Amino acid sequence: MSKIRAAITGINASVPEYILTNEELSNMVDTSDEWITTRTGIKTRHILKGEGKGTSDMGAEAVKGLLKKTNTDPDEVDLLICATVTPDMQFPATANIIADKAGLKNSFHFDINAACSGQIYALTTAAMYIQSGLYKKVILVGADKMSSIVDYTDRSTCVIFGDAGTAMMLEPTTEDVGIIDSIHQSDGFGRVHLHQKAGGSVKPASHATVDAREHYIYQEGQAVFKFAVSKMADVSVEMMKKHHIEPDDLAWLVPHQANLRIIEATARRMGIEKEQVMINIQRYGNTTSATIALCLWEWENQLKKGDKLILSAFGGGFTWGSVYVKWAYDGKNHQ
Ligand code: ACO
């Protein structure tokens, strides 16, 4: 019997309308378009506005569009996994809220938190449910309202992040396409360099934690940068070597969009050209759990069946990894 693999059979995204420019940020904190562009590559990011709007709203929008695009009856979906670091609430899982808003009634749902690697950790997890033969339709949501944990008085973090929601469908295939392999790693020591100080069980919310602005992202940028550059490149090169992928064989590197300099360093180490790299950080910034799917969604019409892709990410935790995907369909027929 042929091996069952999980194939990505559809992709969708929901991007909030409001665009926060470098110029607007320059009026909020001591920064400039020149600094942000040269240090990060970011020009604009999208921000979810409106009272009562959260991560689930972008996730549910993306899921509804995905169901339509893939002609899927919500009752057919077996499982929905949501990767996020900005859940609507501490509990219940945002995946449950998204499923409810999108009309999924016959499935179960849970969240995965692996910061910027959440989307690839969740992709591997979702693929295992398909490969095992247990489920036929799994939806993977990567969504974050980063603006809800960004301190807009801290110039070192507020210029980086944006909001977005994405959804992809995974289904079984016996063809030579789909999720071929994954390499994932974590190092809990990295938490000292990148975390949210309060709001968890160690330091629950109090007047003092709010006054000390401890509910926002705390990041030691340079330390994180150093790890991100080496680990994202290491794990991408390791995947190429493991599967004997020459630079010319690779259709696309789909990197997490944290910093243009990290993406360029990864591509250099892999020996690939910039034309082989999906980059949209200039328009969206770092949308954490959404970046990779946001790239796949934007490039969908250029993707061809059998294309070899390496998805690669590094994030808080620390967490990092790469996933080798052979694309399962001609994207231009799926718009
Ligand atoms: N505008 C102007 N100046 C700034 C700004 C700004 N927005 N931000 C920082 N600076 C200043 C600093 O104060 C510092 O000034 P000083 O030299 O007078 O002290 C100087 O610029 C250099 O600061 P660095 O922090 O060294 O700047 P760097 O070049 O490292 O860029 C950045 C900062 C963009 C954060 C970078 O370190 C980076 O991208 N780090 C990795 C981020 C990442 O990959 N995170 C993981 C994913 S996120 C997640 O998992 C949720």
XYZ file of N, CA and C and ligand atoms in Angstrom, residues 29-32 35-36 39-40 85 115-116 146 155-156 159-161 194 217 219 221-222 224-225 228 256 258-259 261-262 286 288 314-316, ligand 1:
156
model
N 6.999 57.237 18.376
C 8.246 56.976 19.129
C 9.420 57.580 18.359
N 10.595 57.611 19.016
C 11.777 58.211 18.396
C 12.391 57.214 17.404
N 11.875 57.208 16.193
C 12.391 56.315 15.161
C 12.255 56.999 13.805
N 12.667 56.295 12.751
C 12.564 56.886 11.410
C 12.354 55.777 10.387
N 15.702 54.096 9.660
C 16.185 53.095 10.630
C 15.394 51.793 10.473
N 14.081 51.923 10.414
C 13.245 50.703 10.364
C 13.531 49.928 9.074
N 17.258 48.396 9.212
C 17.487 47.392 10.255
C 16.541 46.196 10.168
N 15.331 46.405 9.553
C 14.351 45.300 9.552
C 13.792 44.957 8.172
N 0.176 33.207 19.664
C 0.676 33.654 20.977
C -0.217 34.754 21.535
N 5.377 30.437 19.578
C 5.745 31.769 19.073
C 5.879 31.738 17.546
N 6.971 32.285 17.034
C 7.066 32.417 15.572
C 7.240 31.075 14.857
N -0.791 40.766 17.101
C 0.407 41.164 17.850
C 0.238 42.551 18.463
N 10.261 51.652 21.158
C 10.621 51.712 19.733
C 11.313 50.438 19.239
N 11.898 49.672 20.194
C 12.655 48.502 19.740
C 11.737 47.330 19.359
N 7.980 48.639 16.124
C 8.124 48.796 14.663
C 8.068 47.447 13.942
N 8.195 46.366 14.695
C 8.405 45.052 14.073
C 7.109 44.319 13.721
N 6.118 44.397 14.626
C 5.014 43.430 14.536
C 3.760 43.944 13.838
N 13.327 36.653 25.361
C 12.089 36.993 24.639
C 10.903 36.389 25.374
N 5.399 42.559 24.928
C 6.556 41.760 24.501
C 7.822 42.364 25.099
N 11.785 41.925 24.548
C 12.748 41.271 23.652
C 14.124 41.922 23.735
N 16.691 42.287 21.505
C 16.757 42.113 20.055
C 18.035 41.478 19.541
N 19.175 42.008 20.013
C 20.459 41.518 19.456
C 20.718 40.063 19.796
N 18.460 37.751 20.417
C 17.536 36.932 19.628
C 18.031 36.872 18.179
N 18.473 38.000 17.675
C 18.962 38.081 16.285
C 20.083 37.055 16.044
N 18.691 33.587 15.960
C 17.790 33.406 14.811
C 18.590 33.203 13.530
N 10.092 32.402 7.862
C 9.388 33.272 8.807
C 9.908 34.695 8.595
N 10.777 37.731 10.172
C 11.063 38.471 11.412
C 11.941 39.678 11.134
N 12.853 39.501 10.188
C 13.809 40.564 9.877
C 14.423 40.212 8.519
N 17.177 40.905 7.285
C 18.581 40.487 7.373
C 18.697 39.011 7.765
N 17.769 38.523 8.585
C 17.785 37.096 8.970
C 17.424 36.250 7.745
N 6.274 41.441 11.112
C 6.284 40.094 11.689
C 4.898 39.795 12.268
N 4.041 36.868 13.358
C 4.283 35.720 14.246
C 3.749 34.400 13.680
N 12.097 30.686 13.157
C 12.753 30.795 14.463
C 11.907 31.726 15.319
N 11.716 31.383 16.589
C 10.899 32.270 17.420
C 11.130 32.096 18.902
N 10.318 32.813 19.655
C 10.397 32.824 21.110
C 10.307 31.416 21.672
N 14.430 53.347 15.792
C 15.621 53.929 15.992
N 16.541 53.381 16.794
C 16.271 52.221 17.388
C 15.044 51.565 17.212
C 14.098 52.178 16.379
N 12.886 51.624 16.119
N 15.041 50.414 17.927
C 16.246 50.356 18.543
N 16.976 51.448 18.221
C 18.328 51.780 18.640
C 18.717 51.150 19.959
O 18.263 51.922 21.049
C 20.220 51.135 19.824
O 20.709 52.433 20.139
P 22.092 52.608 20.945
O 23.138 52.006 20.056
O 22.192 54.095 21.098
O 21.915 51.860 22.229
C 20.466 50.905 18.343
O 19.238 51.271 17.694
C 20.770 49.472 18.001
O 19.822 48.624 18.654
P 19.811 47.056 18.436
O 18.778 46.434 19.305
O 21.222 46.568 18.538
O 19.329 46.988 16.895
P 19.379 45.791 15.926
O 20.123 46.132 14.730
O 19.731 44.509 16.642
O 17.846 45.688 15.478
C 15.952 44.265 15.922
C 16.832 45.431 16.448
C 15.270 44.725 14.671
C 14.931 43.955 17.018
C 16.836 43.035 15.649
O 17.684 42.792 16.742
C 16.056 41.766 15.374
O 15.416 41.639 14.346
N 16.113 40.790 16.297
C 15.510 39.450 16.042
C 14.001 39.489 16.150
C 13.453 38.086 16.029
O 13.846 37.311 15.168
N 12.569 37.713 16.950
C 12.080 36.323 16.965
C 10.714 36.226 16.497
S 9.575 37.194 17.442
C 8.597 36.055 18.336
O 8.898 34.903 18.432
C 7.337 36.594 19.018
